CSV table of C-alpha atoms and ligand atoms in Angstrom, one decimal:
chain,number,residue,atom,x,y,z
D,70,MET,CA,5.3,-3.4,-23.5
D,71,HIS,CA,1.9,-2.5,-21.8
D,72,ARG,CA,3.0,-5.4,-19.0
D,73,LEU,CA,5.0,-2.7,-17.7
D,74,ARG,CA,3.1,-0.1,-16.9
D,75,ASN,CA,2.5,1.3,-13.1
D,76,LYS,CA,5.2,-1.5,-12.2
D,77,ARG,CA,7.8,-1.0,-9.8
D,78,ILE,CA,11.4,-1.2,-11.1
D,79,LEU,CA,14.2,-1.7,-8.8
D,80,LEU,CA,16.9,0.0,-11.5
D,81,GLY,CA,20.3,-1.4,-9.8
D,82,ILE,CA,23.6,0.5,-11.4
D,83,THR,CA,27.1,-1.1,-10.7
D,84,GLY,CA,30.3,0.2,-12.0
D,85,GLY,CA,30.5,-0.7,-15.8
D,86,ILE,CA,31.4,1.2,-19.1
D,87,ALA,CA,27.9,-0.6,-20.2
D,88,ALA,CA,26.3,1.9,-16.5
D,89,TYR,CA,26.4,4.3,-19.7
D,90,LYS,CA,23.3,2.1,-21.1
D,91,SER,CA,21.5,2.1,-17.9
D,92,ALA,CA,20.6,6.1,-18.8
D,93,GLU,CA,18.6,4.2,-21.9
D,94,LEU,CA,17.6,1.0,-19.8
D,95,VAL,CA,15.6,4.1,-17.6
D,96,ARG,CA,14.1,6.0,-20.5
D,97,ALA,CA,13.0,2.6,-21.4
D,98,LEU,CA,11.0,2.1,-18.7
D,99,THR,CA,9.2,5.1,-17.6
D,100,GLY,CA,8.8,5.2,-21.6
D,101,ALA,CA,6.3,2.3,-20.6
D,102,GLY,CA,5.1,3.9,-17.9
D,103,CYS,CA,7.2,1.7,-15.5
D,104,ASP,CA,8.5,4.3,-12.0
D,105,VAL,CA,11.7,3.6,-12.2
D,106,ARG,CA,14.0,4.0,-8.9
D,107,VAL,CA,17.8,3.8,-9.3
D,108,VAL,CA,20.4,2.2,-7.1
D,109,MET,CA,24.2,2.8,-7.7
D,110,THR,CA,27.3,1.1,-5.7
D,111,ALA,CA,30.0,3.9,-6.1
D,112,GLY,CA,31.5,2.3,-8.9
D,113,ALA,CA,29.1,3.1,-11.2
D,114,GLN,CA,29.0,6.6,-9.5
D,115,GLU,CA,32.4,6.8,-11.6
D,116,PHE,CA,30.8,5.9,-15.1
D,117,ILE,CA,27.6,8.3,-14.8
D,118,THR,CA,26.1,10.6,-13.0
D,119,PRO,CA,23.2,10.4,-10.1
D,120,LEU,CA,21.9,13.1,-11.8
D,121,THR,CA,22.0,11.9,-14.8
D,122,LEU,CA,19.5,9.2,-14.2
D,123,GLN,CA,17.4,11.3,-11.7
D,124,ALA,CA,16.1,13.6,-14.5
D,125,LEU,CA,16.3,10.2,-16.3
D,126,SER,CA,13.9,8.7,-14.2
D,127,GLY,CA,12.0,11.6,-12.1
D,128,ASN,CA,12.8,9.8,-8.9
D,129,PRO,CA,16.2,10.7,-6.3
D,130,VAL,CA,18.6,8.1,-6.6
D,131,HIS,CA,19.7,6.2,-3.8
D,132,HIS,CA,23.0,5.7,-3.3
D,133,SER,CA,24.3,5.7,0.9
D,134,LEU,CA,22.9,3.0,3.0
D,135,LEU,CA,23.9,5.5,5.8
D,136,ASP,CA,22.6,8.3,4.8
D,137,PRO,CA,19.2,9.7,6.8
D,138,GLU,CA,18.0,11.9,4.0
D,139,ALA,CA,17.3,9.0,1.5
D,140,GLU,CA,16.5,6.7,4.2
D,141,ALA,CA,14.5,9.8,5.6
D,142,GLY,CA,12.9,9.8,2.6
D,143,MET,CA,11.9,6.3,1.5
D,144,GLY,CA,13.9,3.9,3.9
D,145,HIS,CA,16.1,0.6,2.6
D,146,ILE,CA,13.4,-1.9,3.9
D,147,GLU,CA,10.5,0.5,2.3
D,148,LEU,CA,12.6,0.6,-0.7
D,149,ALA,CA,13.7,-3.2,-0.7
D,150,LYS,CA,9.5,-3.4,0.1
D,151,TRP,CA,8.2,-1.7,-2.9
D,152,ALA,CA,9.9,-2.7,-5.9
D,153,ASP,CA,8.1,-5.5,-7.9
D,154,PHE,CA,11.1,-6.6,-9.8
D,155,ILE,CA,15.5,-6.0,-9.0
D,156,LEU,CA,16.7,-5.6,-11.6
D,157,ILE,CA,20.1,-5.2,-11.6
D,158,ALA,CA,22.2,-4.1,-14.9
D,159,PRO,CA,24.8,-3.8,-15.3
D,160,ALA,CA,26.3,-6.2,-13.1
D,161,SER,CA,29.8,-6.3,-12.0
D,162,ALA,CA,32.3,-9.0,-11.5
D,163,ASN,CA,32.4,-8.0,-8.4
D,164,PHE,CA,28.4,-7.6,-7.4
D,165,ILE,CA,28.8,-10.8,-8.6
D,166,SER,CA,31.1,-11.6,-6.4
D,167,ARG,CA,29.1,-10.3,-3.3
D,168,LEU,CA,26.8,-11.4,-4.5
D,169,ALA,CA,26.9,-14.6,-4.1
D,170,THR,CA,28.4,-14.4,-1.1
D,171,GLY,CA,25.9,-12.5,1.1
D,172,ALA,CA,27.1,-9.3,1.0
D,173,ALA,CA,25.1,-6.7,3.0
D,174,ASP,CA,27.8,-3.5,2.6
D,175,ASP,CA,26.5,-1.3,0.6
D,176,LEU,CA,22.7,-0.1,-0.2
D,177,LEU,CA,22.4,-2.5,-2.7
D,178,THR,CA,23.6,-5.6,-1.7
D,179,THR,CA,21.7,-4.9,1.3
D,180,LEU,CA,18.3,-4.0,-0.8
D,181,THR,CA,19.0,-8.2,-2.9
D,182,LEU,CA,19.1,-9.1,0.6
D,183,ALA,CA,16.7,-7.7,2.2
D,184,SER,CA,13.9,-8.0,-0.3
D,185,VAL,CA,11.3,-10.6,-1.3
D,186,ALA,CA,10.5,-9.3,-5.0
D,187,PRO,CA,11.8,-11.5,-8.7
D,188,MET,CA,15.3,-10.7,-9.7
D,189,ALA,CA,17.3,-11.1,-12.4
D,190,ILE,CA,21.2,-9.4,-12.8
D,191,ALA,CA,22.2,-8.7,-17.0
D,192,PRO,CA,26.2,-9.2,-16.3
D,193,ALA,CA,28.2,-7.2,-18.1
D,194,MET,CA,32.3,-7.4,-18.5
D,195,ASN,CA,34.9,-8.7,-20.4
D,196,GLN,CA,35.4,-12.0,-21.7
D,197,ALA,CA,38.2,-13.1,-19.4
D,198,MET,CA,36.1,-12.0,-16.5
D,199,TRP,CA,33.5,-13.3,-17.7
D,200,LEU,CA,35.4,-16.6,-19.1
D,201,ASP,CA,36.9,-16.6,-15.3
D,202,ALA,CA,36.2,-20.5,-13.2
D,203,ALA,CA,35.2,-18.1,-10.6
D,204,THR,CA,32.8,-16.0,-11.6
D,205,GLN,CA,31.5,-19.2,-13.5
D,206,ALA,CA,30.6,-20.7,-9.8
D,207,ASN,CA,30.1,-16.8,-8.4
D,208,ILE,CA,27.1,-17.3,-11.4
D,209,ASN,CA,26.0,-21.0,-10.3
D,210,THR,CA,25.3,-19.9,-6.9
D,211,VAL,CA,23.8,-16.3,-7.2
D,212,GLN,CA,20.9,-18.7,-9.6
D,213,GLN,CA,21.1,-21.6,-7.5
D,214,VAL,CA,20.6,-20.3,-3.9
D,215,LYS,CA,19.7,-16.9,-5.0
D,216,ALA,CA,16.8,-17.9,-8.1
D,217,LEU,CA,17.4,-15.0,-9.5
D,218,GLN,CA,18.2,-14.9,-13.4
D,219,ILE,CA,20.4,-14.2,-14.8
D,220,TRP,CA,19.8,-12.2,-18.5
D,221,GLY,CA,22.0,-12.4,-20.7
D,222,PRO,CA,25.9,-11.6,-21.5
D,223,ASP,CA,25.8,-11.3,-25.2
D,224,GLU,CA,29.0,-11.5,-26.9
D,225,GLY,CA,30.0,-9.6,-29.3
D,226,GLN,CA,33.3,-6.3,-29.6
D,227,GLN,CA,33.6,-5.2,-25.8
D,228,ALA,CA,34.6,-2.0,-25.3
D,229,CYS,CA,38.1,-2.8,-24.4
D,230,GLY,CA,38.2,-4.2,-27.4
D,231,ASP,CA,38.5,-7.6,-27.5
D,232,VAL,CA,35.5,-9.9,-28.5
D,233,GLY,CA,34.1,-12.8,-26.8
D,234,PRO,CA,30.9,-13.1,-24.1
D,235,GLY,CA,30.3,-10.3,-21.8
D,236,ARG,CA,28.4,-8.1,-23.1
D,237,MET,CA,25.2,-6.2,-21.7
D,238,ILE,CA,22.3,-6.8,-22.9
D,239,GLU,CA,20.9,-3.4,-25.3
D,240,PRO,CA,19.0,-1.9,-23.7
D,241,LEU,CA,15.4,-2.6,-25.5
D,242,ALA,CA,15.5,-6.0,-25.1
D,243,LEU,CA,16.7,-5.9,-21.7
D,244,ALA,CA,13.3,-4.1,-20.8
D,245,GLN,CA,11.2,-6.5,-23.2
D,246,THR,CA,12.7,-9.3,-21.2
D,247,LEU,CA,11.1,-7.6,-18.5
D,248,ALA,CA,8.1,-6.8,-19.5
D,249,GLN,CA,8.6,-10.7,-20.0
D,250,GLN,CA,7.9,-11.4,-16.7
D,251,PHE,CA,5.2,-9.6,-15.9
D,252,GLU,CA,1.7,-12.5,-16.3
D,253,ASN,CA,-0.7,-11.2,-18.5
D,254,LYS,CA,-3.7,-10.3,-16.5
D,255,ALA,CA,-6.8,-10.1,-17.0
D,256,LEU,CA,-7.8,-6.1,-17.7
D,257,SER,CA,-3.7,-5.6,-19.1
D,258,GLY,CA,-3.2,-3.1,-21.8
D,259,LYS,CA,-6.1,-1.5,-20.6
D,260,THR,CA,-7.6,2.0,-19.2
D,261,VAL,CA,-10.4,2.2,-16.8
D,262,LEU,CA,-12.1,5.4,-15.6
D,263,ILE,CA,-14.0,4.7,-12.6
D,264,THR,CA,-16.8,7.4,-10.9
D,265,ALA,CA,-17.4,7.0,-7.2
D,266,GLY,CA,-19.4,8.5,-4.3
D,267,PRO,CA,-21.4,11.2,-4.0
D,268,THR,CA,-22.4,15.2,-5.8
D,269,ARG,CA,-22.0,17.8,-3.8
D,270,GLU,CA,-24.0,21.0,-5.2
D,271,ALA,CA,-23.7,24.0,-3.3
D,272,ILE,CA,-27.3,26.2,-2.1
D,273,ASP,CA,-24.5,29.0,-0.4
D,274,PRO,CA,-21.2,29.1,0.2
D,275,VAL,CA,-21.8,27.3,3.5
D,276,ARG,CA,-24.5,24.9,2.1
D,277,TYR,CA,-25.0,21.8,-0.3
D,278,ILE,CA,-27.9,19.0,-1.5
D,279,SER,CA,-26.1,15.9,-1.5
D,280,ASN,CA,-26.8,12.1,-0.3
D,281,HIS,CA,-25.4,8.8,2.5
D,282,SER,CA,-22.9,7.6,-0.7
D,283,SER,CA,-19.2,6.2,0.6
D,284,GLY,CA,-17.6,6.0,-2.3
D,285,LYS,CA,-16.6,2.4,-0.9
D,286,MET,CA,-18.4,0.2,-4.2
D,287,GLY,CA,-16.6,2.8,-7.2
D,288,PHE,CA,-12.4,2.9,-4.1
D,289,ALA,CA,-13.0,-0.5,-4.1
D,290,LEU,CA,-13.5,-1.8,-7.8
D,291,ALA,CA,-10.9,0.9,-8.9
D,292,THR,CA,-9.0,-1.4,-6.5
D,293,ALA,CA,-9.7,-4.3,-8.2
D,294,ALA,CA,-8.9,-3.5,-11.6
D,295,GLN,CA,-6.0,-2.0,-11.1
D,296,GLU,CA,-4.7,-5.6,-8.9
D,297,ALA,CA,-6.2,-6.9,-12.7
D,298,GLY,CA,-3.8,-5.2,-14.5
D,299,ALA,CA,-5.8,-2.0,-15.6
D,300,GLN,CA,-4.4,1.9,-16.0
D,301,VAL,CA,-6.8,2.9,-13.9
D,302,ILE,CA,-8.6,6.7,-13.5
D,303,LEU,CA,-10.6,7.8,-9.9
D,304,ILE,CA,-12.9,10.7,-10.6
D,305,ALA,CA,-13.8,10.7,-6.7
D,306,GLY,CA,-16.6,12.7,-4.7
D,307,PRO,CA,-16.6,14.0,-1.5
D,308,VAL,CA,-15.6,10.5,0.1
D,309,ASN,CA,-13.2,9.5,3.4
D,310,LEU,CA,-11.4,7.3,1.2
D,311,ASN,CA,-7.2,6.7,1.1
D,312,THR,CA,-6.8,6.5,-2.9
D,313,PRO,CA,-6.2,2.7,-4.3
D,314,ASP,CA,-3.2,2.3,-4.9
D,315,ARG,CA,-1.2,3.1,-7.4
D,316,VAL,CA,-4.9,4.5,-8.8
D,317,LYS,CA,-5.2,8.0,-10.2
D,318,ARG,CA,-7.6,9.8,-8.6
D,319,VAL,CA,-9.3,13.0,-9.5
D,320,ASN,CA,-11.7,15.1,-6.7
D,321,VAL,CA,-15.1,17.2,-7.8
D,322,GLN,CA,-17.3,18.5,-5.6
D,323,SER,CA,-20.5,18.8,-8.1
D,324,ALA,CA,-21.8,17.2,-11.5
D,325,GLN,CA,-20.8,19.4,-13.2
D,326,GLU,CA,-17.1,19.5,-12.4
D,327,MET,CA,-17.6,15.7,-12.1
D,328,LEU,CA,-18.7,15.4,-16.3
D,329,SER,CA,-15.8,18.3,-17.5
D,330,ALA,CA,-13.1,16.1,-15.2
D,331,VAL,CA,-15.0,12.4,-17.0
D,332,GLU,CA,-14.7,14.6,-19.7
D,333,SER,CA,-10.7,15.2,-20.2
D,334,HIS,CA,-10.0,11.6,-19.7
D,335,LEU,CA,-12.2,9.9,-21.6
D,336,THR,CA,-9.7,9.3,-24.9
D,337,LEU,CA,-8.1,6.0,-24.1
D,338,CYS,CA,-10.2,5.3,-21.5
D,339,ASP,CA,-12.4,1.6,-23.0
D,340,ILE,CA,-13.4,0.8,-19.6
D,341,PHE,CA,-15.8,3.4,-18.0
D,342,ILE,CA,-17.9,2.8,-14.7
D,343,GLY,CA,-19.8,4.7,-13.2
D,344,ALA,CA,-20.1,4.2,-9.5
D,345,ALA,CA,-21.1,7.4,-8.5
D,346,ALA,CA,-24.0,8.3,-6.9
D,347,VAL,CA,-24.2,11.5,-9.1
D,348,ALA,CA,-27.1,15.0,-7.4
D,349,ASP,CA,-29.7,14.2,-10.1
D,350,TYR,CA,-30.5,17.0,-8.9
D,351,ARG,CA,-28.9,21.4,-8.2
D,352,PRO,CA,-29.7,24.1,-7.5
D,353,SER,CA,-30.6,26.5,-11.1
D,354,ASP,CA,-28.1,29.3,-8.7
D,355,VAL,CA,-26.0,29.2,-6.2
D,356,ALA,CA,-26.0,31.7,-3.1
D,357,THR,CA,-23.1,34.3,-3.8
D,358,GLN,CA,-23.6,34.6,0.2
D,359,LYS,CA,-24.6,32.1,3.1
D,360,ILE,CA,-28.8,32.7,3.1
D,361,LYS,CA,-30.7,34.2,5.7
D,362,LYS,CA,-33.8,32.1,7.9
D,363,HIS,CA,-37.0,35.2,7.4
D,364,ASN,CA,-39.2,33.4,6.8
D,365,ASP,CA,-40.9,30.3,7.7
D,366,ASP,CA,-41.2,28.5,4.9
D,367,MET,CA,-37.9,28.9,1.2
D,368,SER,CA,-37.9,26.9,-1.5
D,369,ILE,CA,-34.6,26.1,-4.1
D,370,HIS,CA,-35.1,26.2,-7.3
D,371,LEU,CA,-33.5,23.1,-8.6
D,372,VAL,CA,-32.1,22.1,-12.5
D,373,LYS,CA,-31.1,19.0,-14.0
D,374,ASN,CA,-28.0,17.3,-13.5
D,375,PRO,CA,-25.5,16.3,-16.8
D,376,ASP,CA,-26.4,12.6,-17.0
D,377,ILE,CA,-22.7,11.6,-16.5
D,378,ILE,CA,-22.7,8.0,-17.8
D,379,ALA,CA,-25.9,8.8,-20.7
D,380,HIS,CA,-23.2,11.5,-21.9
D,381,VAL,CA,-20.7,9.3,-22.3
D,382,ALA,CA,-22.6,6.4,-24.0
D,383,ALA,CA,-23.9,8.5,-26.7
D,384,LYS,CA,-20.8,8.5,-28.0
D,385,GLN,CA,-19.2,7.2,-31.2
D,386,ASP,CA,-16.2,6.2,-30.3
D,387,LYS,CA,-17.3,4.8,-26.4
D,388,PRO,CA,-16.1,2.5,-24.0
D,389,PHE,CA,-17.3,-0.5,-22.3
D,390,THR,CA,-19.7,1.4,-20.5
D,391,VAL,CA,-21.5,0.1,-17.1
D,392,GLY,CA,-23.7,1.8,-14.6
D,393,PHE,CA,-25.0,0.9,-11.0
D,394,ALA,CA,-28.6,0.5,-10.2
D,395,ALA,CA,-29.4,1.6,-6.5
D,396,GLU,CA,-33.2,0.8,-5.7
D,397,THR,CA,-35.2,0.1,-2.7
D,398,GLN,CA,-38.3,-1.5,-5.2
D,399,ASP,CA,-38.5,-3.1,-8.5
D,400,VAL,CA,-34.9,-3.5,-8.3
D,401,LEU,CA,-34.3,-5.9,-11.7
D,402,ARG,CA,-37.3,-3.6,-13.7
D,403,TYR,CA,-35.9,-0.5,-12.9
D,404,ALA,CA,-32.3,-1.6,-13.3
D,405,ARG,CA,-32.6,-3.2,-16.7
D,406,GLY,CA,-35.4,0.3,-18.1
D,407,LYS,CA,-31.9,1.5,-16.8
D,408,LEU,CA,-29.0,-0.1,-19.0
D,409,GLU,CA,-31.9,0.7,-22.4
D,410,ASN,CA,-32.6,4.1,-21.9
D,411,LYS,CA,-29.2,4.8,-21.2
D,412,LYS,CA,-27.2,2.8,-24.1
D,413,LEU,CA,-25.6,0.5,-21.5
D,414,ASP,CA,-23.0,-2.3,-21.7
D,415,MET,CA,-24.1,-3.5,-17.9
D,416,ILE,CA,-25.6,-2.7,-15.3
D,417,ILE,CA,-25.1,-4.0,-11.7
D,418,ALA,CA,-28.4,-3.5,-9.7
D,419,ASN,CA,-28.4,-3.0,-6.3
D,420,ASP,CA,-31.2,-3.2,-3.5
D,421,VAL,CA,-30.4,0.0,-1.2
D,422,SER,CA,-33.6,-0.7,0.7
D,423,ASN,CA,-31.6,-3.7,3.0
D,424,GLN,CA,-29.8,-1.0,6.4
D,425,GLU,CA,-26.8,-4.0,6.3
D,426,ILE,CA,-25.7,-3.9,1.8
D,427,GLY,CA,-25.5,-0.9,-0.5
D,428,PHE,CA,-24.8,2.7,0.8
D,429,ASN,CA,-22.3,3.0,3.8
D,430,SER,CA,-22.1,-0.7,4.3
D,431,ASP,CA,-18.3,-2.6,3.4
D,432,ASP,CA,-21.1,-5.3,1.9
D,433,ASN,CA,-23.5,-5.2,-0.4
D,434,ALA,CA,-25.6,-8.2,-2.9
D,435,ILE,CA,-25.9,-7.7,-6.5
D,436,VAL,CA,-27.1,-8.6,-10.0
D,437,ILE,CA,-24.7,-8.3,-13.0
D,438,ILE,CA,-27.3,-7.4,-15.6
D,439,ASP,CA,-26.7,-7.3,-19.1
D,440,ALA,CA,-28.4,-7.3,-23.2
D,441,LYS,CA,-29.1,-11.0,-22.7
D,442,SER,CA,-28.5,-12.8,-19.1
D,443,GLU,CA,-29.0,-11.8,-15.2
D,444,THR,CA,-26.1,-13.1,-13.1
D,445,VAL,CA,-27.0,-13.6,-8.8
D,446,PHE,CA,-23.5,-12.7,-6.8
D,447,PRO,CA,-25.0,-12.4,-2.8
D,448,GLN,CA,-24.0,-10.9,0.0
D,449,ALA,CA,-20.8,-10.1,-0.3
D,450,THR,CA,-18.2,-7.3,0.6
D,451,LYS,CA,-17.6,-4.8,-1.9
D,452,TYR,CA,-13.8,-5.7,-3.1
D,453,HIS,CA,-14.7,-9.2,-3.6
D,454,LEU,CA,-18.1,-8.0,-5.8
D,455,ALA,CA,-15.6,-5.6,-7.6
D,456,GLN,CA,-13.7,-8.4,-8.4
D,457,GLN,CA,-16.2,-10.7,-9.8
D,458,ILE,CA,-17.5,-7.4,-11.4
D,459,ILE,CA,-14.3,-7.0,-13.0
D,460,GLN,CA,-13.6,-10.4,-14.1
D,461,THR,CA,-17.2,-10.8,-15.3
D,462,ILE,CA,-15.9,-7.5,-17.8
D,463,SER,CA,-13.3,-8.4,-19.1
D,464,HIS,CA,-14.4,-11.1,-20.1
D,465,LYS,CA,-17.2,-9.1,-22.4
D,466,LEU,CA,-14.4,-6.9,-24.3
W,587,C5P,O1,-30.5,7.6,-13.1
W,587,C5P,P1,-29.7,7.0,-12.4
W,587,C5P,O2,-29.2,8.2,-11.1
W,587,C5P,O3,-30.6,5.7,-11.0
W,587,C5P,O4,-28.3,5.7,-12.6
W,587,C5P,C1,-27.8,5.0,-12.2
W,587,C5P,C2,-27.2,5.6,-12.6
W,587,C5P,O5,-26.1,6.6,-13.0
W,587,C5P,C3,-25.4,5.2,-12.3
W,587,C5P,O6,-24.0,4.5,-13.1
W,587,C5P,C4,-25.0,6.5,-12.1
W,587,C5P,O7,-23.7,6.5,-11.9
W,587,C5P,C5,-25.1,6.9,-13.0
W,587,C5P,N1,-25.4,8.5,-13.3
W,587,C5P,C6,-24.3,9.6,-13.7
W,587,C5P,N2,-25.0,10.9,-14.3
W,587,C5P,C7,-26.0,11.4,-13.0
W,587,C5P,C8,-26.9,9.9,-12.5
W,587,C5P,C9,-26.3,9.3,-12.8
W,587,C5P,O8,-23.0,9.1,-14.4
W,587,C5P,N3,-26.5,12.6,-13.1
């Protein structure tokens, strides 16, 4: 079920007694880490309330095509684009017939037309209705024309007392079938913790010591790790970048704050990537008031900051730990020294003396170094290199 983590599932519920089981399905999906948005037809609301499904999914339930409030929150086209997968469970005989004709007279039918996401229906109805030639013809049509999958129905005792085909597949089995739809990616089921950007070390309430790190490499790594199927937590220093899609971001300022954010997210983390340019020193005392200029010179006493990555790598059950070595000379020798001294599993060396790459640029050029190998990756975008780094890490796990 780990493949469901972070997946966006649009669950359509139509009118039928099996609709009460959709509540259990929503629980199974959210429990597996899905973001679930429920869309109900008018018929579905006769069997189960939107409030129940809202409480279980943690999201507003959508049911009207022409509701200005819902459209302002997430419009129907936006919702259609949002979904990674559309599952309609239960799918009634009437809904399947409307699907077969390409109807767009309510929110759910409109969404099925507007979305290019893969789709499945879990039919549920009386056995005679399921076996009826009209229903079977509709099933053939939706399978062929709309290329959607039909999951079930199961056979057995029905709510109406009949016995035969027409029972909705049980919620847990539906969730498992849904999980199988998502390919196993390089980092599926893994949690990755990434630090990015600079830190700011306060001198007084208005001044600080920092560096030129843009955070772009760390953010690109977060994007690439998320796309490789991982759950990603990004501990970001002060940077001017948008949070990558589906990444949990924690903003920090100082190295000490970064360390405590890392500490509190480290459990269950499989991979740690220290891409932050952590300030090595901080002022020993932070003035409580703005420091006034008096003398021609002044000095600030600095103390060493904690080495966050070394701290992580020293843990007994440490995650696979990857550091960065931004150097201006003798790049490979310094990088290998850091790999050994900080007890890292891998280090990414880059030459920041070259203005075209490194700190503020969109490009970089790197060497991936571990105990046994050195692999050169020539100049490319940080996103492209992030994908290479993530692939390389996944092969070492
Ligand atoms: O020692 P140096 O700063 O060159 O090492 C760089 C690597 O160590 C990077 O991965 C950086 O994120 C990490 N680092 C850290 N905490 C520090 C200093 C560096 O995590 N205080």
